[in-house]
PDB file of C-alpha atoms in Angstrom:
ATOM      1  CA  MET A   1      20.903  -5.657  18.880  1.00  0.00           C
ATOM      2  CA  SER A   2      22.504  -4.780  15.546  1.00  0.00           C
ATOM      3  CA  LYS A   3      22.143  -8.225  13.907  1.00  0.00           C
ATOM      4  CA  GLY A   4      25.892  -8.850  13.560  1.00  0.00           C
ATOM      5  CA  TRP A   5      26.876  -5.432  12.194  1.00  0.00           C
ATOM      6  CA  THR A   6      29.524  -4.014  14.497  1.00  0.00           C
ATOM      7  CA  ASP A   7      30.849  -0.484  14.059  1.00  0.00           C
ATOM      8  CA  GLU A   8      34.046  -1.924  12.569  1.00  0.00           C
ATOM      9  CA  ARG A   9      32.085  -4.018  10.056  1.00  0.00           C
ATOM     10  CA  ARG A  10      29.981  -0.965   9.062  1.00  0.00           C
ATOM     11  CA  LYS A  11      33.124   1.120   8.413  1.00  0.00           C
ATOM     12  CA  LYS A  12      34.673  -1.670   6.334  1.00  0.00           C
ATOM     13  CA  GLN A  13      31.479  -2.072   4.282  1.00  0.00           C
ATOM     14  CA  ALA A  14      31.243   1.700   3.715  1.00  0.00           C
ATOM     15  CA  GLU A  15      34.854   1.793   2.503  1.00  0.00           C
ATOM     16  CA  MET A  16      34.232  -1.113   0.118  1.00  0.00           C
ATOM     17  CA  ILE A  17      31.146   0.559  -1.322  1.00  0.00           C
ATOM     18  CA  ARG A  18      32.997   3.864  -1.827  1.00  0.00           C
ATOM     19  CA  ARG A  19      35.871   2.019  -3.512  1.00  0.00           C
ATOM     20  CA  HIS A  20      33.642  -0.001  -5.880  1.00  0.00           C
ATOM     21  CA  LYS A  21      31.161   2.845  -6.612  1.00  0.00           C
ATOM     22  CA  PRO A  22      28.270   0.638  -7.763  1.00  0.00           C
ATOM     23  CA  TRP A  23      26.162   3.740  -8.551  1.00  0.00           C
ATOM     24  CA  GLU A  24      28.500   4.532 -11.476  1.00  0.00           C
ATOM     25  CA  LYS A  25      27.899   1.117 -13.056  1.00  0.00           C
ATOM     26  CA  SER A  26      24.121   1.147 -12.679  1.00  0.00           C
ATOM     27  CA  THR A  27      22.372   1.881 -15.964  1.00  0.00           C
ATOM     28  CA  GLY A  28      18.785   0.918 -15.237  1.00  0.00           C
ATOM     29  CA  PRO A  29      16.537  -1.010 -17.615  1.00  0.00           C
ATOM     30  CA  LYS A  30      17.347  -0.879 -21.336  1.00  0.00           C
ATOM     31  CA  SER A  31      14.477  -2.789 -22.942  1.00  0.00           C
ATOM     32  CA  GLN A  32      10.954  -1.428 -23.217  1.00  0.00           C
ATOM     33  CA  ALA A  33       9.671  -4.359 -21.151  1.00  0.00           C
ATOM     34  CA  GLY A  34      12.189  -3.635 -18.399  1.00  0.00           C
ATOM     35  CA  LYS A  35      11.324   0.069 -18.435  1.00  0.00           C
ATOM     36  CA  GLY A  36       7.633  -0.780 -18.114  1.00  0.00           C
ATOM     37  CA  ILE A  37       8.309  -3.043 -15.142  1.00  0.00           C
ATOM     38  CA  SER A  38      10.500  -0.515 -13.342  1.00  0.00           C
ATOM     39  CA  ALA A  39       7.942   2.244 -13.953  1.00  0.00           C
ATOM     40  CA  LYS A  40       5.535   0.279 -11.754  1.00  0.00           C
ATOM     41  CA  ASN A  41       7.934  -0.006  -8.796  1.00  0.00           C
ATOM     42  CA  ALA A  42       6.144   2.665  -6.767  1.00  0.00           C
ATOM     43  CA  LEU A  43       2.630   1.581  -7.768  1.00  0.00           C
ATOM     44  CA  LYS A  44       0.386   0.881  -4.814  1.00  0.00           C
ATOM     45  CA  HIS A  45      -2.299  -1.704  -5.311  1.00  0.00           C
ATOM     46  CA  GLY A  46      -4.731  -3.939  -3.548  1.00  0.00           C
ATOM     47  CA  LEU A  47      -6.099  -3.130  -0.131  1.00  0.00           C
ATOM     48  CA  TYR A  48      -3.419  -0.532   0.553  1.00  0.00           C
ATOM     49  CA  GLY A  49      -3.940   1.611  -2.542  1.00  0.00           C
ATOM     50  CA  GLN A  50      -5.375   5.096  -2.450  1.00  0.00           C
ATOM     51  CA  GLU A  51      -8.699   4.107  -4.029  1.00  0.00           C
ATOM     52  CA  ALA A  52      -9.254   1.309  -1.502  1.00  0.00           C
ATOM     53  CA  GLN A  53      -8.488   3.675   1.383  1.00  0.00           C
ATOM     54  CA  ILE A  54     -11.062   6.144   0.093  1.00  0.00           C
ATOM     55  CA  ILE A  55     -13.676   3.405  -0.242  1.00  0.00           C
ATOM     56  CA  ARG A  56     -12.963   2.157   3.296  1.00  0.00           C
ATOM     57  CA  ALA A  57     -13.281   5.703   4.686  1.00  0.00           C
ATOM     58  CA  LEU A  58     -16.608   6.216   2.897  1.00  0.00           C
ATOM     59  CA  LEU A  59     -17.950   2.890   4.133  1.00  0.00           C
ATOM     60  CA  ALA A  60     -16.879   3.680   7.689  1.00  0.00           C
ATOM     61  CA  SER A  61     -18.647   7.033   7.599  1.00  0.00           C
ATOM     62  CA  ASN A  62     -21.724   5.325   6.157  1.00  0.00           C
ATOM     63  CA  ARG A  63     -21.704   2.815   9.029  1.00  0.00           C
ATOM     64  CA  GLU A  64     -21.399   5.675  11.526  1.00  0.00           C
ATOM     65  CA  PHE A  65     -24.359   7.409   9.892  1.00  0.00           C
ATOM     66  CA  LEU A  66     -26.486   4.272  10.031  1.00  0.00           C
ATOM     67  CA  ASP A  67     -25.586   3.728  13.687  1.00  0.00           C
ATOM     68  CA  LEU A  68     -26.546   7.311  14.536  1.00  0.00           C
ATOM     69  CA  TYR A  69     -29.752   7.031  12.536  1.00  0.00           C
ATOM     70  CA  ALA A  70     -30.669   3.846  14.388  1.00  0.00           C
ATOM     71  CA  LEU A  71     -29.854   5.457  17.707  1.00  0.00           C
ATOM     72  CA  PHE A  72     -32.001   8.528  17.153  1.00  0.00           C
ATOM     73  CA  SER A  73     -34.918   6.938  15.346  1.00  0.00           C
ATOM     74  CA  GLY A  74     -35.166   3.751  17.412  1.00  0.00           C
ATOM     75  CA  PHE A  75     -34.818   1.269  14.520  1.00  0.00           C
ATOM     76  CA  GLU A  76     -32.914  -1.690  15.901  1.00  0.00           C
ATOM     77  CA  ASN A  77     -32.977  -3.550  12.583  1.00  0.00           C
ATOM     78  CA  LEU A  78     -30.457  -1.080  11.132  1.00  0.00           C
ATOM     79  CA  LYS A  79     -27.824  -2.301  13.585  1.00  0.00           C
ATOM     80  CA  GLY A  80     -28.202  -5.789  12.138  1.00  0.00           C
ATOM     81  CA  PHE A  81     -27.823  -4.320   8.660  1.00  0.00           C
ATOM     82  CA  THR A  82     -24.475  -2.727   9.578  1.00  0.00           C
ATOM     83  CA  LYS A  83     -23.205  -6.056  10.922  1.00  0.00           C
ATOM     84  CA  GLN A  84     -24.169  -7.766   7.648  1.00  0.00           C
ATOM     85  CA  THR A  85     -22.355  -5.147   5.580  1.00  0.00           C
ATOM     86  CA  ASP A  86     -19.231  -5.556   7.726  1.00  0.00           C
ATOM     87  CA  LYS A  87     -19.191  -9.286   6.961  1.00  0.00           C
ATOM     88  CA  LYS A  88     -19.672  -8.690   3.245  1.00  0.00           C
ATOM     89  CA  LEU A  89     -16.927  -6.043   3.087  1.00  0.00           C
ATOM     90  CA  ASN A  90     -14.298  -8.537   4.186  1.00  0.00           C
ATOM     91  CA  LYS A  91     -15.069 -10.629   1.099  1.00  0.00           C
ATOM     92  CA  ILE A  92     -14.860  -7.770  -1.423  1.00  0.00           C
ATOM     93  CA  LYS A  93     -11.677  -7.642  -3.483  1.00  0.00           C
ATOM     94  CA  PRO A  94     -10.669  -4.307  -5.008  1.00  0.00           C
ATOM     95  CA  PRO A  95     -10.338  -4.101  -8.792  1.00  0.00           C
ATOM     96  CA  ARG A  96      -6.927  -4.733 -10.299  1.00  0.00           C
ATOM     97  CA  PRO A  97      -5.048  -1.615 -11.376  1.00  0.00           C
ATOM     98  CA  SER A  98      -5.133  -0.762 -15.051  1.00  0.00           C
ATOM     99  CA  PRO A  99      -1.909  -1.546 -16.933  1.00  0.00           C
ATOM    100  CA  PHE A 100      -2.265   1.790 -18.730  1.00  0.00           C
ATOM    101  CA  ARG A 101      -1.999   3.926 -15.589  1.00  0.00           C
ATOM    102  CA  ASN A 102       1.125   5.041 -13.711  1.00  0.00           C
ATOM    103  CA  ARG A 103       3.630   4.333 -16.445  1.00  0.00           C
ATOM    104  CA  GLY A 104       5.869   7.124 -15.220  1.00  0.00           C
ATOM    105  CA  THR A 105       5.457   9.247 -18.358  1.00  0.00           C
ATOM    106  CA  ASP A 106       3.487  12.040 -16.701  1.00  0.00           C
TER     107      ASP A 106
END
């Protein structure tokens, strides 16, 4: 389903956009504050940022290592340790990104 956009409606909208040419009127931010805000548009943060993904990958490989170690050396208490770390990881919040990084001046 196209959510109400018929082929006729799409053509009409495309014609209107070509007639109005909004890209010619767009100037972007003019103030320094506005430029700083728009420079952060592509910034990834939180649990989906690159640093958090790296940390998650390292922790996963560490858990795999501990599981293998427990398997081959017969220490059952290490399996309980990995379960505890899994619970604690869900409570960890990544650090906030620095306001001095990714300003788009590089």
